[in-house]
Short mmCIF file of C-alpha atoms in Angstrom, two decimals:
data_model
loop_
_atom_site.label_atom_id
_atom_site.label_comp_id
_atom_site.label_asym_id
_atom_site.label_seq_id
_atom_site.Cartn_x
_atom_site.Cartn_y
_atom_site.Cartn_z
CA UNK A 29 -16.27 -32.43 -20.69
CA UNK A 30 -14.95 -31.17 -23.77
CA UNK A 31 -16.81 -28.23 -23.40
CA UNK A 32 -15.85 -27.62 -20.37
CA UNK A 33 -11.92 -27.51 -21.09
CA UNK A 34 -13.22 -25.13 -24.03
CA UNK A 35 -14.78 -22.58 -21.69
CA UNK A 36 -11.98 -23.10 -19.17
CA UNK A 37 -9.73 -21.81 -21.82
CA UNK A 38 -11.91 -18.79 -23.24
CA UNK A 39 -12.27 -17.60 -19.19
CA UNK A 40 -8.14 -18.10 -18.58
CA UNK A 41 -7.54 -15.94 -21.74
CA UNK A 42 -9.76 -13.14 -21.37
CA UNK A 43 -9.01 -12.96 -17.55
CA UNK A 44 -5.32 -12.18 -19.50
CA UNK A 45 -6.50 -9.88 -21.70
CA UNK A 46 -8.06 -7.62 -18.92
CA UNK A 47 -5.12 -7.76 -16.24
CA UNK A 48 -3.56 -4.27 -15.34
CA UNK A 49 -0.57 -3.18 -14.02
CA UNK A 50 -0.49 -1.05 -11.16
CA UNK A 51 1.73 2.20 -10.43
CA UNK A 52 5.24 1.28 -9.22
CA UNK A 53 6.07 1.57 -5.70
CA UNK A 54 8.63 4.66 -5.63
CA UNK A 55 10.55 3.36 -2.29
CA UNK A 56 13.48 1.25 -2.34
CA UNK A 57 13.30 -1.99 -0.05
CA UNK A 58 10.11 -1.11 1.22
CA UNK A 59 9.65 -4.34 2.50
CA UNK A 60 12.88 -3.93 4.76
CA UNK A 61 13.45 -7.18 2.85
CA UNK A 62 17.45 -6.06 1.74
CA UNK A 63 19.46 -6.66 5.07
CA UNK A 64 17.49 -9.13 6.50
CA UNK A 65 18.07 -12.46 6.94
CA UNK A 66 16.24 -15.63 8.78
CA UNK A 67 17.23 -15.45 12.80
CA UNK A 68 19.67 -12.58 12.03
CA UNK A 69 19.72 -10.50 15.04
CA UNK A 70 18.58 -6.74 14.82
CA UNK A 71 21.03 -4.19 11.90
CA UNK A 72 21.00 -0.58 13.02
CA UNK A 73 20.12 0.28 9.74
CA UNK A 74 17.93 -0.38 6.47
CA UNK A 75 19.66 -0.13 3.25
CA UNK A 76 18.39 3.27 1.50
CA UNK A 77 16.45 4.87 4.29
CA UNK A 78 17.87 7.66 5.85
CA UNK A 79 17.08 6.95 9.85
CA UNK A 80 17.26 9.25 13.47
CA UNK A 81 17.41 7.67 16.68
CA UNK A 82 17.00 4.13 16.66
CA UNK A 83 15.86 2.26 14.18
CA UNK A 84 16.76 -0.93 13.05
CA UNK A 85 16.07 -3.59 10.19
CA UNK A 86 14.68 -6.81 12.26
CA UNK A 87 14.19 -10.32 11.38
CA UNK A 88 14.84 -12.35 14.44
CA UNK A 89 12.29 -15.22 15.10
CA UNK A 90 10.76 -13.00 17.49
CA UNK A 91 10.16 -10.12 15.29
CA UNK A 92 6.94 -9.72 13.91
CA UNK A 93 7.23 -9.55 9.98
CA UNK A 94 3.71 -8.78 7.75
CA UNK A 95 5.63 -10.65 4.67
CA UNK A 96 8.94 -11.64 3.52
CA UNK A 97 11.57 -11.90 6.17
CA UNK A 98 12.00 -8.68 7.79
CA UNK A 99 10.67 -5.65 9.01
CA UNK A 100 11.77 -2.07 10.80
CA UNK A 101 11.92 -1.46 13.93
CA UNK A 102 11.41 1.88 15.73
CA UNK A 103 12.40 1.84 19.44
CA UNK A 104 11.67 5.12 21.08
CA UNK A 105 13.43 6.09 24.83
CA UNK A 106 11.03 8.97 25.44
CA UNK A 107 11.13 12.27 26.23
CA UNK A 108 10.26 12.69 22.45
CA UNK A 109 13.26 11.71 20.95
CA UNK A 110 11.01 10.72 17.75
CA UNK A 111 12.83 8.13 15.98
CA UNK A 112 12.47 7.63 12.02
CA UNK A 113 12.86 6.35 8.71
CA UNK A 114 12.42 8.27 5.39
CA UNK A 115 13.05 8.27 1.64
CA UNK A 116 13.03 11.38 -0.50
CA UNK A 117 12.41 12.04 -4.20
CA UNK A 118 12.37 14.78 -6.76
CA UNK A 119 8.33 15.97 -6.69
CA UNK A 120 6.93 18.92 -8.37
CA UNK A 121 4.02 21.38 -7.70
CA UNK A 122 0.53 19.71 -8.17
CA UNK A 123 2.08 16.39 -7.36
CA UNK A 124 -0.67 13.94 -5.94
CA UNK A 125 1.35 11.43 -3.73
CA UNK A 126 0.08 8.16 -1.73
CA UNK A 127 1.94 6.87 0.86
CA UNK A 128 0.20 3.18 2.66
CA UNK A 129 1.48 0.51 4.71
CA UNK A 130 1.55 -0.95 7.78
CA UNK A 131 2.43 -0.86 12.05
CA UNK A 132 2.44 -3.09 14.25
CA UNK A 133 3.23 -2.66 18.23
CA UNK A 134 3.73 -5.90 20.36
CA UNK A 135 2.85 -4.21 23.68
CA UNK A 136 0.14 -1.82 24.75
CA UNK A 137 1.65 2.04 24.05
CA UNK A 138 0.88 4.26 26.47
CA UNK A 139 -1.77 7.29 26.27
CA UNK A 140 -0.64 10.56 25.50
CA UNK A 141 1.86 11.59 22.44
CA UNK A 142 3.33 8.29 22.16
CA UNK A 143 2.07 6.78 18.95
CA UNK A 144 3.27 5.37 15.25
CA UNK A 145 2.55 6.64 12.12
CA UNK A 146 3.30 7.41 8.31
CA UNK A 147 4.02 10.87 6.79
CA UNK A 148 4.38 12.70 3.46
CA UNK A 149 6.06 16.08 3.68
CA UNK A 150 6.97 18.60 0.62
CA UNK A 151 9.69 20.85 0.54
CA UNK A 152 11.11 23.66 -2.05
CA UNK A 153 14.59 22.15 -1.13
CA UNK A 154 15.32 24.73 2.52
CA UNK A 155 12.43 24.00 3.91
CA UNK A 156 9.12 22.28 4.40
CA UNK A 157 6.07 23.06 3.11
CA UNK A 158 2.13 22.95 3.97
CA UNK A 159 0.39 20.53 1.11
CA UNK A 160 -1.59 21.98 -1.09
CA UNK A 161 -4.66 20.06 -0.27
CA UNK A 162 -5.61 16.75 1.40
CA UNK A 163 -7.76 13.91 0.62
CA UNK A 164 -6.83 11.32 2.58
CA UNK A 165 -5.46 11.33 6.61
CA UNK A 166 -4.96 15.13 8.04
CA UNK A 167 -2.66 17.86 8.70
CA UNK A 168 0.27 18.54 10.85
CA UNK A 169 0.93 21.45 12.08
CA UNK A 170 3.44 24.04 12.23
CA UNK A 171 6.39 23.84 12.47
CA UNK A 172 6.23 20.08 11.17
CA UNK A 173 3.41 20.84 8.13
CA UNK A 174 2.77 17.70 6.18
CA UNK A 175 0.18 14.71 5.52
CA UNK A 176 0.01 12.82 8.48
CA UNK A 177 -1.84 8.77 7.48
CA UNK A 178 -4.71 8.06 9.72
CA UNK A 179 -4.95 5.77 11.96
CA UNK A 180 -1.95 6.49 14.66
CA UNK A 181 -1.00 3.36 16.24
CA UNK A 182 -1.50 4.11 19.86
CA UNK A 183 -3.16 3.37 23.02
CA UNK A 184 -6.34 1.96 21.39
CA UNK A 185 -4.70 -0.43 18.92
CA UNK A 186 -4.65 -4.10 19.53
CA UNK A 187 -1.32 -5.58 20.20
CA UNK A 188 0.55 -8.03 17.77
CA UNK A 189 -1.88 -7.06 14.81
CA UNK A 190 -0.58 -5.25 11.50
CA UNK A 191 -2.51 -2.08 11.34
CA UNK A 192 -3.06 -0.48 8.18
CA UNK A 193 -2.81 3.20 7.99
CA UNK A 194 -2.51 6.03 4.26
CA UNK A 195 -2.02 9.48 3.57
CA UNK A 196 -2.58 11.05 0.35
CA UNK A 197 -1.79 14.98 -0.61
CA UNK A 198 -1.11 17.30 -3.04
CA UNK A 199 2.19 19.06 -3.55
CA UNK A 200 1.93 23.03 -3.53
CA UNK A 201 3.79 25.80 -5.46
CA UNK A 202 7.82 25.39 -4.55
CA UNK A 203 7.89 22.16 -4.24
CA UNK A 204 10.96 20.63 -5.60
CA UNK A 205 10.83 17.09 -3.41
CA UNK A 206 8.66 14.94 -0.99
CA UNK A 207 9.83 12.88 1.46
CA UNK A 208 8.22 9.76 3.01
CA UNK A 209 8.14 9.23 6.90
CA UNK A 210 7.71 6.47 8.90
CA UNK A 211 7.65 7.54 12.57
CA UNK A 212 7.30 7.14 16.54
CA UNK A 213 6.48 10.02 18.56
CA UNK A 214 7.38 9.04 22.14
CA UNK A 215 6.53 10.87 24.42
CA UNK A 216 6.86 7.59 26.82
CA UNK A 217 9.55 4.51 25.92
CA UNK A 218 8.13 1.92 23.52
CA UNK A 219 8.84 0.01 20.00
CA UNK A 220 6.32 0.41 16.44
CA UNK A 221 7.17 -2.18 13.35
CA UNK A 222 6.67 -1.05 9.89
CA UNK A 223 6.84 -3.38 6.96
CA UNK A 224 5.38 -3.56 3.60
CA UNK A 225 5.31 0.40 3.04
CA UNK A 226 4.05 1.50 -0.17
CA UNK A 227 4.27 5.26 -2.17
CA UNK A 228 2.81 6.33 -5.32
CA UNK A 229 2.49 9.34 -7.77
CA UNK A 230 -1.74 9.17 -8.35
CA UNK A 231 -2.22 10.48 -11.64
CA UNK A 232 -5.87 10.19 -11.28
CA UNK A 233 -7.49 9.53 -8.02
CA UNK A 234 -10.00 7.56 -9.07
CA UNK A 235 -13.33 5.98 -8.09
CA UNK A 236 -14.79 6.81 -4.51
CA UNK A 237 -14.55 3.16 -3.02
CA UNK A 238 -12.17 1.49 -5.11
CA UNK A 239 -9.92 0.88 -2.49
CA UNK A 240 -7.60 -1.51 -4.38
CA UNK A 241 -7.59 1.11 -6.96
CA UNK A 242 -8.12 -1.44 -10.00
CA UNK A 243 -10.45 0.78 -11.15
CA UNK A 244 -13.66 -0.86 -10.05
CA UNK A 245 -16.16 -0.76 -7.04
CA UNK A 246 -17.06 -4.24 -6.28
CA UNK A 247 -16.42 -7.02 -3.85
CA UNK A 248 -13.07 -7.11 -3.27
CA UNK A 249 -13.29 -3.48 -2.03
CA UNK A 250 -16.00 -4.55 0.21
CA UNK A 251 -13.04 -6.56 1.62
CA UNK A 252 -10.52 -4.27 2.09
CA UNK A 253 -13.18 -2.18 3.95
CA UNK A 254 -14.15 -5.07 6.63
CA UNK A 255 -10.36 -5.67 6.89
CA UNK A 256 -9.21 -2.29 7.82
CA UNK A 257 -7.61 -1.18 4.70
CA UNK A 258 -9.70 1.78 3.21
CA UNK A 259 -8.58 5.11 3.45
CA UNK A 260 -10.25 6.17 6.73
CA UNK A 261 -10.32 2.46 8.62
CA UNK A 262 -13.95 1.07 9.34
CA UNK A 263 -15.53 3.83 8.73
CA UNK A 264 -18.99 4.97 7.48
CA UNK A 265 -17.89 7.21 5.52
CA UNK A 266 -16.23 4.66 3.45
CA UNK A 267 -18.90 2.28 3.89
CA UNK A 268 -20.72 4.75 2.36
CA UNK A 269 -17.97 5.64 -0.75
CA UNK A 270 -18.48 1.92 -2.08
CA UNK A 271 -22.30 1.54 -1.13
CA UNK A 272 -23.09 4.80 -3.41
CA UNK A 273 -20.48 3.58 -5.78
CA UNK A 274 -20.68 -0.03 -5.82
CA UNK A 275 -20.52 -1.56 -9.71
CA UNK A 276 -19.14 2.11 -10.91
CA UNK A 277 -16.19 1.29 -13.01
CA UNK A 278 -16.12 2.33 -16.85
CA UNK A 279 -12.81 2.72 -17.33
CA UNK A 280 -9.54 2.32 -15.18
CA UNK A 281 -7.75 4.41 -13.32
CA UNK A 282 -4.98 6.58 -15.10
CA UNK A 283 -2.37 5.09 -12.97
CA UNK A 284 -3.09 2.03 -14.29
CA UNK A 285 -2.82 0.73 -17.81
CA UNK A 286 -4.32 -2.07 -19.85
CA UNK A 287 -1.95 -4.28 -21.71
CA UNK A 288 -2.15 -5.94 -25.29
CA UNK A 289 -3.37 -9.09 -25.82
CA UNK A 290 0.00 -11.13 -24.77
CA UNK A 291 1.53 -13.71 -26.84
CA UNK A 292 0.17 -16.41 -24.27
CA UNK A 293 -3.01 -14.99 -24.20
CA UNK A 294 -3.46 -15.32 -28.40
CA UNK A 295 -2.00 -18.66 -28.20
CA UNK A 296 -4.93 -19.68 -25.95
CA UNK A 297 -7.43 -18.25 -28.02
CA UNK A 298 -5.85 -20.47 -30.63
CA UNK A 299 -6.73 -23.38 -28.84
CA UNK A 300 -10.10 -22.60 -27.89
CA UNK A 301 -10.46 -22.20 -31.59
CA UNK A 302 -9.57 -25.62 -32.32
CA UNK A 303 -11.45 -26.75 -29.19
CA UNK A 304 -14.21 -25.71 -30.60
CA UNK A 305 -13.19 -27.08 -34.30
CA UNK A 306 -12.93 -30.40 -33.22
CA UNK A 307 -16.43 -30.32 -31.21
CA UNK A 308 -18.41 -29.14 -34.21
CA UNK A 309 -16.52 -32.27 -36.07
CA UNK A 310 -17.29 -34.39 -33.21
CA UNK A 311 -21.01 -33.46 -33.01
CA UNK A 312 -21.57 -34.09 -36.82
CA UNK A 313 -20.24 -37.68 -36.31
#
């Protein structure tokens, strides 16, 4: 038993030792977590995003929410009024910026250009500007150039299910900022949720099938991939990224960063010392 509790201790501490801390989210109340409140009805806004047509923080009983308490809520009319929420930050020329998350619809969208999704779109401050390059979702095209995140939700998503969807690109020559969409092309009438929206500057983009970007290939990523939540959703191509890949992990990835031992972590070494101190004494008896 005794050694038990000692290895118990030796595994919590170096389990410390190796955590990492992950880039910061750039967006403020991603979660749309700010204005809402339990069986609050609908707010016509969301506390610092900038919004068009309707869009509304939600977190009513019947609204579905991912996590916390509340989510947004894109209701489109049609006749491509395109409704929308977005943040925008300073961003410079060679930029690589992630933008993840998740939609949800909670009735069948129509075929045709009626559909949610996520954008990121640079600008040199007058007007927008075609990324540089991208390595993750696809292209829009002129005269709204940007990085749209695959998939859409449309048509062929499932009702009431959270649908994850990310966009990665690079930020060309000009740029002075980058803004991040969330979006409902509606062609036809219908409503898209967002919640739990993420956006990151990538200083290094890592392994090919690390999709929780801890700097590893393993398991976990495995995961993500049978959920839905690699870069291009259930798809061979990433099936393939973490097959070719798998156990690949030297070193982490640049946006993340390996603390010091922590205060609790040497204190728990400490113990296992005298653990082990007071076995050797115990065996000589």
């Amino acid at each position: 038993m005794k050694r038990l509790h000692l290895f118990a201790l030796v595994a919590i501490s170096f389990s410390l030792t190796a955590a990492t801390q992950v880039a910061a989210n750039v967006l403020l109340n991603p979660g749309f977590e700010t204005d809402a409140f339990s069986n609050q009805e609908p707010l016509p806004f969301a506390t610092d995003w900038f919004g068009f047509g309707n869009f509304a923080t939600v977190s009513e009983p019947t609204a579905p929410v991912r996590s916390g308490v509340g989510s947004l809520l894109l209701t489109g009319a049609g006749g491509f009024g395109v409704p929308g929420a977005y943040q925008t930050l300073p961003a410079n020329p060679g930029d690589v910026w992630d933008l993840q998350g998740y939609m949800l619809t909670n009735a069948a969208l129509p075929a045709g250009a009626t559909f949610g999704l996520l954008k990121i779109v640079f600008s040199d401050g007058i007007g927008d500007l075609e990324p540089e390059s991208i390595s993750i979702g696809q292209a829009d095209a002129q005269p709204f150039p940007g990085v749209q995140a695959l998939p859409f939700l449309n048509d062929a998503s499932p009702i009431d299910t959270w649908h994850f969807a990310q966009a990665r690109g690079v930020a060309p020559a000009g740029t002075v900022q980058v803004s991040f969409y969330a979006l409902f092309v509606d062609e036809n009438p219908g409503e898209v949720y967002f919640d739990d929206l993420v956006a990151t500057l990538v200083v290094d983009e890592g392994i090919p099938g690390d999709f929780d970007g801890d700097g590893d290939v393993d398991g976990n990523d495995f995961l993500l991939w049978q959920r839905g939540e690699s870069p291009s959703q259930l798809s061979a191509t990433d099936l393939t990224a973490w097959q070719t890949n798998y156990g690949a992990g030297a070193g982490l990835v640049a946006t993340q960063a390996v603390p010091e031992p922590s205060s609790v972590c040497l204190a728990l070494l400490g113990v296992a010392v005298i653990f082990r101190r007071r076995m050797i004494l115990d065996d000589a008896k």
